[in-house]
PDB file of C-alpha atoms and ligand atoms in Angstrom:
ATOM      1  CA  UNK F  21     -88.849  15.120  72.912  1.00  0.00           C
ATOM      2  CA  UNK F  22     -87.276  18.453  72.068  1.00  0.00           C
ATOM      3  CA  UNK F  23     -89.710  21.164  71.145  1.00  0.00           C
ATOM      4  CA  UNK F  24     -88.815  23.741  68.559  1.00  0.00           C
ATOM      5  CA  UNK F  25     -90.317  26.864  67.074  1.00  0.00           C
ATOM      6  CA  UNK F  26     -89.625  27.112  63.341  1.00  0.00           C
ATOM      7  CA  UNK F  27     -89.845  30.409  61.481  1.00  0.00           C
ATOM      8  CA  UNK F  28     -91.717  29.489  58.328  1.00  0.00           C
ATOM      9  CA  UNK F  29     -92.251  31.984  55.537  1.00  0.00           C
ATOM     10  CA  UNK F  30     -93.430  29.282  53.164  1.00  0.00           C
ATOM     11  CA  UNK F  31     -90.332  29.578  50.974  1.00  0.00           C
ATOM     12  CA  UNK F  32     -87.837  26.954  49.866  1.00  0.00           C
ATOM     13  CA  UNK F  33     -85.336  27.729  52.636  1.00  0.00           C
ATOM     14  CA  UNK F  34     -87.748  27.732  55.567  1.00  0.00           C
ATOM     15  CA  UNK F  35     -89.565  24.639  54.265  1.00  0.00           C
ATOM     16  CA  UNK F  36     -86.250  22.771  54.139  1.00  0.00           C
ATOM     17  CA  UNK F  37     -85.391  24.115  57.608  1.00  0.00           C
ATOM     18  CA  UNK F  38     -88.680  22.820  59.002  1.00  0.00           C
ATOM     19  CA  UNK F  39     -87.943  19.413  57.445  1.00  0.00           C
ATOM     20  CA  UNK F  40     -84.546  19.477  59.174  1.00  0.00           C
ATOM     21  CA  UNK F  41     -86.122  20.293  62.559  1.00  0.00           C
ATOM     22  CA  UNK F  42     -88.445  17.316  62.194  1.00  0.00           C
ATOM     23  CA  UNK F  43     -85.553  15.122  61.082  1.00  0.00           C
ATOM     24  CA  UNK F  44     -83.646  16.286  64.195  1.00  0.00           C
ATOM     25  CA  UNK F  45     -86.470  14.769  66.238  1.00  0.00           C
ATOM     26  CA  UNK F  46     -88.172  18.006  67.282  1.00  0.00           C
ATOM     27  CA  UNK F  47     -91.818  18.488  67.974  1.00  0.00           C
ATOM     28  CA  UNK F  48     -92.489  21.603  65.915  1.00  0.00           C
ATOM     29  CA  UNK F  49     -94.611  24.694  66.244  1.00  0.00           C
ATOM     30  CA  UNK F  50     -94.259  26.768  63.084  1.00  0.00           C
ATOM     31  CA  UNK F  51     -94.647  30.526  63.151  1.00  0.00           C
ATOM     32  CA  UNK F  52     -95.436  32.804  60.218  1.00  0.00           C
ATOM     33  CA  UNK F  53     -96.031  36.520  59.995  1.00  0.00           C
ATOM     34  CA  UNK F  54     -98.626  38.544  58.145  1.00  0.00           C
ATOM     35  CA  UNK F  55     -96.516  41.688  58.329  1.00  0.00           C
ATOM     36  CA  UNK F  56     -97.860  43.802  55.542  1.00  0.00           C
ATOM     37  CA  UNK F  57     -95.943  42.018  52.786  1.00  0.00           C
ATOM     38  CA  UNK F  58     -97.210  42.966  49.344  1.00  0.00           C
ATOM     39  CA  UNK F  59     -98.771  39.567  48.839  1.00  0.00           C
ATOM     40  CA  UNK F  60     -99.716  36.752  51.168  1.00  0.00           C
ATOM     41  CA  UNK F  61     -99.295  33.920  48.663  1.00  0.00           C
ATOM     42  CA  UNK F  62     -96.361  32.620  50.722  1.00  0.00           C
ATOM     43  CA  UNK F  63     -98.592  32.304  53.786  1.00  0.00           C
ATOM     44  CA  UNK F  64    -100.790  29.895  51.852  1.00  0.00           C
ATOM     45  CA  UNK F  65     -97.657  27.843  51.190  1.00  0.00           C
ATOM     46  CA  UNK F  66     -96.712  27.964  54.869  1.00  0.00           C
ATOM     47  CA  UNK F  67    -100.176  26.673  55.724  1.00  0.00           C
ATOM     48  CA  UNK F  68     -99.893  23.878  53.153  1.00  0.00           C
ATOM     49  CA  UNK F  69     -96.449  22.843  54.442  1.00  0.00           C
ATOM     50  CA  UNK F  70     -97.754  22.695  58.029  1.00  0.00           C
ATOM     51  CA  UNK F  71    -100.771  20.672  56.916  1.00  0.00           C
ATOM     52  CA  UNK F  72     -98.420  18.312  55.056  1.00  0.00           C
ATOM     53  CA  UNK F  73     -96.488  17.625  58.262  1.00  0.00           C
ATOM     54  CA  UNK F  74     -99.444  17.972  60.640  1.00  0.00           C
ATOM     55  CA  UNK F  75     -97.591  20.514  62.799  1.00  0.00           C
ATOM     56  CA  UNK F  76     -99.058  23.428  64.758  1.00  0.00           C
ATOM     57  CA  UNK F  77     -99.013  26.709  62.891  1.00  0.00           C
ATOM     58  CA  UNK F  78     -99.188  30.121  64.539  1.00  0.00           C
ATOM     59  CA  UNK F  79     -99.733  33.157  62.294  1.00  0.00           C
ATOM     60  CA  UNK F  80     -98.906  36.505  63.861  1.00  0.00           C
ATOM     61  CA  UNK F  81    -100.327  39.768  62.551  1.00  0.00           C
ATOM     62  CA  UNK F  82     -97.863  42.651  62.530  1.00  0.00           C
ATOM     63  CA  UNK F  83     -98.344  45.737  60.465  1.00  0.00           C
ATOM     64  CA  UNK F  84     -94.954  46.736  59.067  1.00  0.00           C
ATOM     65  CA  UNK F  85     -96.461  48.266  55.935  1.00  0.00           C
ATOM     66  CA  UNK F  86     -94.741  51.605  56.527  1.00  0.00           C
ATOM     67  CA  UNK F  87     -91.277  49.980  56.689  1.00  0.00           C
ATOM     68  CA  UNK F  88     -89.112  50.949  53.714  1.00  0.00           C
ATOM     69  CA  UNK F  89     -88.856  47.789  51.660  1.00  0.00           C
ATOM     70  CA  UNK F  90     -90.011  46.662  48.240  1.00  0.00           C
ATOM     71  CA  UNK F  91     -91.664  43.739  50.018  1.00  0.00           C
ATOM     72  CA  UNK F  92     -93.913  45.983  52.099  1.00  0.00           C
ATOM     73  CA  UNK F  93     -94.508  49.086  50.006  1.00  0.00           C
ATOM     74  CA  UNK F  94     -96.336  49.290  46.713  1.00  0.00           C
ATOM     75  CA  UNK F  95     -94.469  52.474  45.765  1.00  0.00           C
ATOM     76  CA  UNK F  96     -91.128  50.588  45.717  1.00  0.00           C
ATOM     77  CA  UNK F  97     -90.604  48.094  42.905  1.00  0.00           C
ATOM     78  CA  UNK F  98     -89.235  44.570  43.338  1.00  0.00           C
ATOM     79  CA  UNK F  99     -86.077  44.435  41.156  1.00  0.00           C
ATOM     80  CA  UNK F 100     -86.482  42.171  38.127  1.00  0.00           C
ATOM     81  CA  UNK F 101     -83.660  40.544  36.118  1.00  0.00           C
ATOM     82  CA  UNK F 102     -81.155  42.526  38.137  1.00  0.00           C
ATOM     83  CA  UNK F 103     -77.768  43.088  36.491  1.00  0.00           C
ATOM     84  CA  UNK F 104     -74.519  41.856  38.016  1.00  0.00           C
ATOM     85  CA  UNK F 105     -73.948  39.780  41.097  1.00  0.00           C
ATOM     86  CA  UNK F 106     -76.986  39.424  43.313  1.00  0.00           C
ATOM     87  CA  UNK F 107     -74.975  39.825  46.484  1.00  0.00           C
ATOM     88  CA  UNK F 108     -73.152  43.078  45.757  1.00  0.00           C
ATOM     89  CA  UNK F 109     -75.364  45.373  47.789  1.00  0.00           C
ATOM     90  CA  UNK F 110     -78.193  45.252  50.304  1.00  0.00           C
ATOM     91  CA  UNK F 111     -81.227  45.087  48.020  1.00  0.00           C
ATOM     92  CA  UNK F 112     -84.426  47.086  48.386  1.00  0.00           C
ATOM     93  CA  UNK F 113     -86.177  43.796  49.279  1.00  0.00           C
ATOM     94  CA  UNK F 114     -84.430  43.958  52.668  1.00  0.00           C
ATOM     95  CA  UNK F 115     -87.117  44.535  55.305  1.00  0.00           C
ATOM     96  CA  UNK F 116     -85.633  46.738  58.051  1.00  0.00           C
ATOM     97  CA  UNK F 117     -84.732  44.696  61.134  1.00  0.00           C
ATOM     98  CA  UNK F 118     -87.120  41.925  60.126  1.00  0.00           C
ATOM     99  CA  UNK F 119     -85.226  39.021  61.672  1.00  0.00           C
ATOM    100  CA  UNK F 120     -84.646  41.003  64.880  1.00  0.00           C
ATOM    101  CA  UNK F 121     -88.402  41.466  65.177  1.00  0.00           C
ATOM    102  CA  UNK F 122     -89.403  37.950  64.098  1.00  0.00           C
ATOM    103  CA  UNK F 123     -86.885  36.244  66.392  1.00  0.00           C
ATOM    104  CA  UNK F 124     -88.151  38.227  69.394  1.00  0.00           C
ATOM    105  CA  UNK F 125     -91.654  36.947  68.826  1.00  0.00           C
ATOM    106  CA  UNK F 126     -90.365  33.438  68.188  1.00  0.00           C
ATOM    107  CA  UNK F 127     -88.481  33.592  71.519  1.00  0.00           C
ATOM    108  CA  UNK F 128     -91.688  34.591  73.280  1.00  0.00           C
ATOM    109  CA  UNK F 129     -93.507  31.715  71.617  1.00  0.00           C
ATOM    110  CA  UNK F 130     -90.701  29.344  72.671  1.00  0.00           C
ATOM    111  CA  UNK F 131     -91.205  30.265  76.305  1.00  0.00           C
ATOM    112  CA  UNK F 132     -94.955  29.880  75.897  1.00  0.00           C
ATOM    113  CA  UNK F 133     -94.863  26.356  74.433  1.00  0.00           C
ATOM    114  CA  UNK F 134     -91.771  25.200  76.379  1.00  0.00           C
ATOM    115  CA  UNK F 135     -89.600  25.005  73.287  1.00  0.00           C
ATOM    116  CA  UNK F 136     -85.861  25.431  73.684  1.00  0.00           C
ATOM    117  CA  UNK F 137     -84.861  25.969  70.066  1.00  0.00           C
ATOM    118  CA  UNK F 138     -85.702  28.373  67.283  1.00  0.00           C
ATOM    119  CA  UNK F 139     -84.998  27.188  63.739  1.00  0.00           C
ATOM    120  CA  UNK F 140     -84.519  29.847  61.102  1.00  0.00           C
ATOM    121  CA  UNK F 141     -83.764  29.275  57.426  1.00  0.00           C
ATOM    122  CA  UNK F 142     -81.316  32.143  57.099  1.00  0.00           C
ATOM    123  CA  UNK F 143     -78.616  31.827  54.480  1.00  0.00           C
ATOM    124  CA  UNK F 144     -75.503  33.851  53.759  1.00  0.00           C
ATOM    125  CA  UNK F 145     -74.229  32.272  50.582  1.00  0.00           C
ATOM    126  CA  UNK F 146     -76.580  33.651  47.976  1.00  0.00           C
ATOM    127  CA  UNK F 147     -77.753  36.601  50.038  1.00  0.00           C
ATOM    128  CA  UNK F 148     -74.776  38.035  51.853  1.00  0.00           C
ATOM    129  CA  UNK F 149     -76.533  41.383  51.438  1.00  0.00           C
ATOM    130  CA  UNK F 150     -78.885  40.872  54.368  1.00  0.00           C
ATOM    131  CA  UNK F 151     -77.147  41.855  57.633  1.00  0.00           C
ATOM    132  CA  UNK F 152     -79.647  39.965  59.787  1.00  0.00           C
ATOM    133  CA  UNK F 153     -78.808  36.667  58.086  1.00  0.00           C
ATOM    134  CA  UNK F 154     -75.163  36.520  59.203  1.00  0.00           C
ATOM    135  CA  UNK F 155     -73.782  34.042  61.775  1.00  0.00           C
ATOM    136  CA  UNK F 156     -72.452  36.838  64.016  1.00  0.00           C
ATOM    137  CA  UNK F 157     -75.942  38.280  64.212  1.00  0.00           C
ATOM    138  CA  UNK F 158     -77.424  34.975  65.385  1.00  0.00           C
ATOM    139  CA  UNK F 159     -74.646  34.439  67.910  1.00  0.00           C
ATOM    140  CA  UNK F 160     -75.277  37.880  69.405  1.00  0.00           C
ATOM    141  CA  UNK F 161     -79.007  37.320  69.375  1.00  0.00           C
ATOM    142  CA  UNK F 162     -78.726  34.000  71.186  1.00  0.00           C
ATOM    143  CA  UNK F 163     -76.697  35.744  73.904  1.00  0.00           C
ATOM    144  CA  UNK F 164     -79.264  38.506  74.113  1.00  0.00           C
ATOM    145  CA  UNK F 165     -82.276  36.218  74.599  1.00  0.00           C
ATOM    146  CA  UNK F 166     -80.344  34.132  77.114  1.00  0.00           C
ATOM    147  CA  UNK F 167     -80.134  37.275  79.233  1.00  0.00           C
ATOM    148  CA  UNK F 168     -83.604  38.590  78.530  1.00  0.00           C
ATOM    149  CA  UNK F 169     -85.869  35.559  79.001  1.00  0.00           C
ATOM    150  CA  UNK F 170     -87.085  33.593  82.002  1.00  0.00           C
ATOM    151  CA  UNK F 171     -85.882  30.419  80.279  1.00  0.00           C
ATOM    152  CA  UNK F 172     -82.401  31.879  79.933  1.00  0.00           C
ATOM    153  CA  UNK F 173     -82.167  33.162  83.497  1.00  0.00           C
ATOM    154  CA  UNK F 174     -83.334  29.789  84.802  1.00  0.00           C
ATOM    155  CA  UNK F 175     -80.547  28.017  82.939  1.00  0.00           C
ATOM    156  CA  UNK F 176     -82.459  26.753  79.895  1.00  0.00           C
ATOM    157  CA  UNK F 177     -81.386  29.226  77.224  1.00  0.00           C
ATOM    158  CA  UNK F 178     -83.091  29.137  73.875  1.00  0.00           C
ATOM    159  CA  UNK F 179     -80.797  28.087  71.055  1.00  0.00           C
ATOM    160  CA  UNK F 180     -81.000  29.515  67.567  1.00  0.00           C
ATOM    161  CA  UNK F 181     -80.532  26.840  64.916  1.00  0.00           C
ATOM    162  CA  UNK F 182     -79.451  27.885  61.421  1.00  0.00           C
ATOM    163  CA  UNK F 183     -79.057  24.558  59.601  1.00  0.00           C
ATOM    164  CA  UNK F 184     -78.796  25.961  56.088  1.00  0.00           C
ATOM    165  CA  UNK F 185     -76.810  29.109  56.802  1.00  0.00           C
ATOM    166  CA  UNK F 186     -73.775  28.207  54.712  1.00  0.00           C
ATOM    167  CA  UNK F 187     -75.382  26.008  52.075  1.00  0.00           C
ATOM    168  CA  UNK F 188     -75.639  27.054  48.451  1.00  0.00           C
ATOM    169  CA  UNK F 189     -79.131  27.179  46.950  1.00  0.00           C
ATOM    170  CA  UNK F 190     -78.393  23.930  45.116  1.00  0.00           C
ATOM    171  CA  UNK F 191     -77.347  22.291  48.394  1.00  0.00           C
ATOM    172  CA  UNK F 192     -80.551  23.512  50.034  1.00  0.00           C
ATOM    173  CA  UNK F 193     -82.565  21.877  47.241  1.00  0.00           C
ATOM    174  CA  UNK F 194     -80.538  18.663  47.648  1.00  0.00           C
ATOM    175  CA  UNK F 195     -81.065  18.693  51.425  1.00  0.00           C
ATOM    176  CA  UNK F 196     -84.785  19.378  51.032  1.00  0.00           C
ATOM    177  CA  UNK F 197     -85.099  16.485  48.582  1.00  0.00           C
ATOM    178  CA  UNK F 198     -83.091  14.166  50.843  1.00  0.00           C
ATOM    179  CA  UNK F 199     -85.349  14.991  53.788  1.00  0.00           C
ATOM    180  CA  UNK F 200     -88.486  14.558  51.692  1.00  0.00           C
ATOM    181  CA  UNK F 201     -89.525  18.183  52.210  1.00  0.00           C
ATOM    182  CA  UNK F 202     -92.618  19.202  50.213  1.00  0.00           C
ATOM    183  CA  UNK F 203     -90.726  21.712  48.070  1.00  0.00           C
ATOM    184  CA  UNK F 204     -93.562  21.658  45.529  1.00  0.00           C
ATOM    185  CA  UNK F 205     -95.725  23.410  48.146  1.00  0.00           C
ATOM    186  CA  UNK F 206     -93.208  26.179  48.846  1.00  0.00           C
ATOM    187  CA  UNK F 207     -93.308  29.666  47.358  1.00  0.00           C
ATOM    188  CA  UNK F 208     -90.298  31.924  46.826  1.00  0.00           C
ATOM    189  CA  UNK F 209     -91.447  34.627  44.382  1.00  0.00           C
ATOM    190  CA  UNK F 210     -91.485  38.184  45.702  1.00  0.00           C
ATOM    191  CA  UNK F 211     -94.526  38.841  43.549  1.00  0.00           C
ATOM    192  CA  UNK F 212     -97.924  37.305  44.263  1.00  0.00           C
ATOM    193  CA  UNK F 213    -100.202  35.666  41.745  1.00  0.00           C
ATOM    194  CA  UNK F 214    -101.022  32.102  40.805  1.00  0.00           C
ATOM    195  CA  UNK F 215     -97.685  31.545  39.101  1.00  0.00           C
ATOM    196  CA  UNK F 216     -94.174  32.603  40.140  1.00  0.00           C
ATOM    197  CA  UNK F 217     -92.699  35.385  37.983  1.00  0.00           C
ATOM    198  CA  UNK F 218     -89.329  33.733  37.317  1.00  0.00           C
ATOM    199  CA  UNK F 219     -87.547  37.119  37.176  1.00  0.00           C
ATOM    200  CA  UNK F 220     -87.259  38.535  40.704  1.00  0.00           C
ATOM    201  CA  UNK F 221     -84.056  37.828  42.698  1.00  0.00           C
ATOM    202  CA  UNK F 222     -85.806  35.143  44.709  1.00  0.00           C
ATOM    203  CA  UNK F 223     -87.177  33.281  41.664  1.00  0.00           C
ATOM    204  CA  UNK F 224     -83.824  33.491  39.901  1.00  0.00           C
ATOM    205  CA  UNK F 225     -81.924  32.063  42.875  1.00  0.00           C
ATOM    206  CA  UNK F 226     -84.484  29.327  43.300  1.00  0.00           C
ATOM    207  CA  UNK F 227     -84.444  28.328  39.629  1.00  0.00           C
ATOM    208  CA  UNK F 228     -80.634  28.340  39.581  1.00  0.00           C
ATOM    209  CA  UNK F 229     -80.586  26.181  42.720  1.00  0.00           C
ATOM    210  CA  UNK F 230     -82.914  23.558  41.267  1.00  0.00           C
ATOM    211  CA  UNK F 231     -81.015  23.541  37.986  1.00  0.00           C
ATOM    212  CA  UNK F 232     -77.627  23.097  39.655  1.00  0.00           C
ATOM    213  CA  UNK F 233     -78.986  20.402  41.936  1.00  0.00           C
ATOM    214  CA  UNK F 234     -80.395  18.556  38.923  1.00  0.00           C
ATOM    215  CA  UNK F 235     -84.038  18.623  39.989  1.00  0.00           C
ATOM    216  CA  UNK F 236     -87.103  20.038  38.318  1.00  0.00           C
ATOM    217  CA  UNK F 237     -88.864  22.803  40.248  1.00  0.00           C
ATOM    218  CA  UNK F 238     -92.453  21.600  40.348  1.00  0.00           C
ATOM    219  CA  UNK F 239     -94.132  24.925  41.029  1.00  0.00           C
ATOM    220  CA  UNK F 240     -95.660  26.847  38.110  1.00  0.00           C
ATOM    221  CA  UNK F 241     -93.907  29.774  36.409  1.00  0.00           C
ATOM    222  CA  UNK F 242     -95.356  32.454  34.163  1.00  0.00           C
TER     223      UNK F 242
HETATM  224 ZN1   ZN O 322     -90.521  35.997  41.267  1.00  0.00          ZN
END
């Protein structure tokens, strides 16, 4: 059986990506990061999703709290009900080099558990603003880890799988539903709390995706 490491934030996209890895026949180890994000509500969701599937879950502590991002610093506000197109500029919710850092650790975990694939729920359609979510980034990264890991040098390079990279949010919801992913356990809101805010970029994209796909989002909103 193929082993895979799945980057799991606990959001809609990574939950659907994990469901896809399982559907692809992989034995999964999920990895999440406590990186100094302003709330850890999403980590609870990641835990719940892993429990749902009965897969191993590794949580890595990394303190990125001094990185300049609205997701890591209390003095920077998460944009709410942002005007205009969401994808026009790189938003303040971008965490500097986050996927570069997370993928490095995932590659190390791959070598440690003999996995030969990393699944990541990156997406360019609704969020073309994030440079580390683009296909050319993943292609370059795959080449880099092939050259910089024992697995790569020995002829078993780690592949980076991006199954939802060009899907719309509605298509991600449809795929998640088709795969039976526990989307009701996922958490997308940039703000913590018991209920999602419904107004941050992430909530708005999620709500729009469910609406367009014709499904009800079963998580609670303020
Ligand atoms: Zn929100």
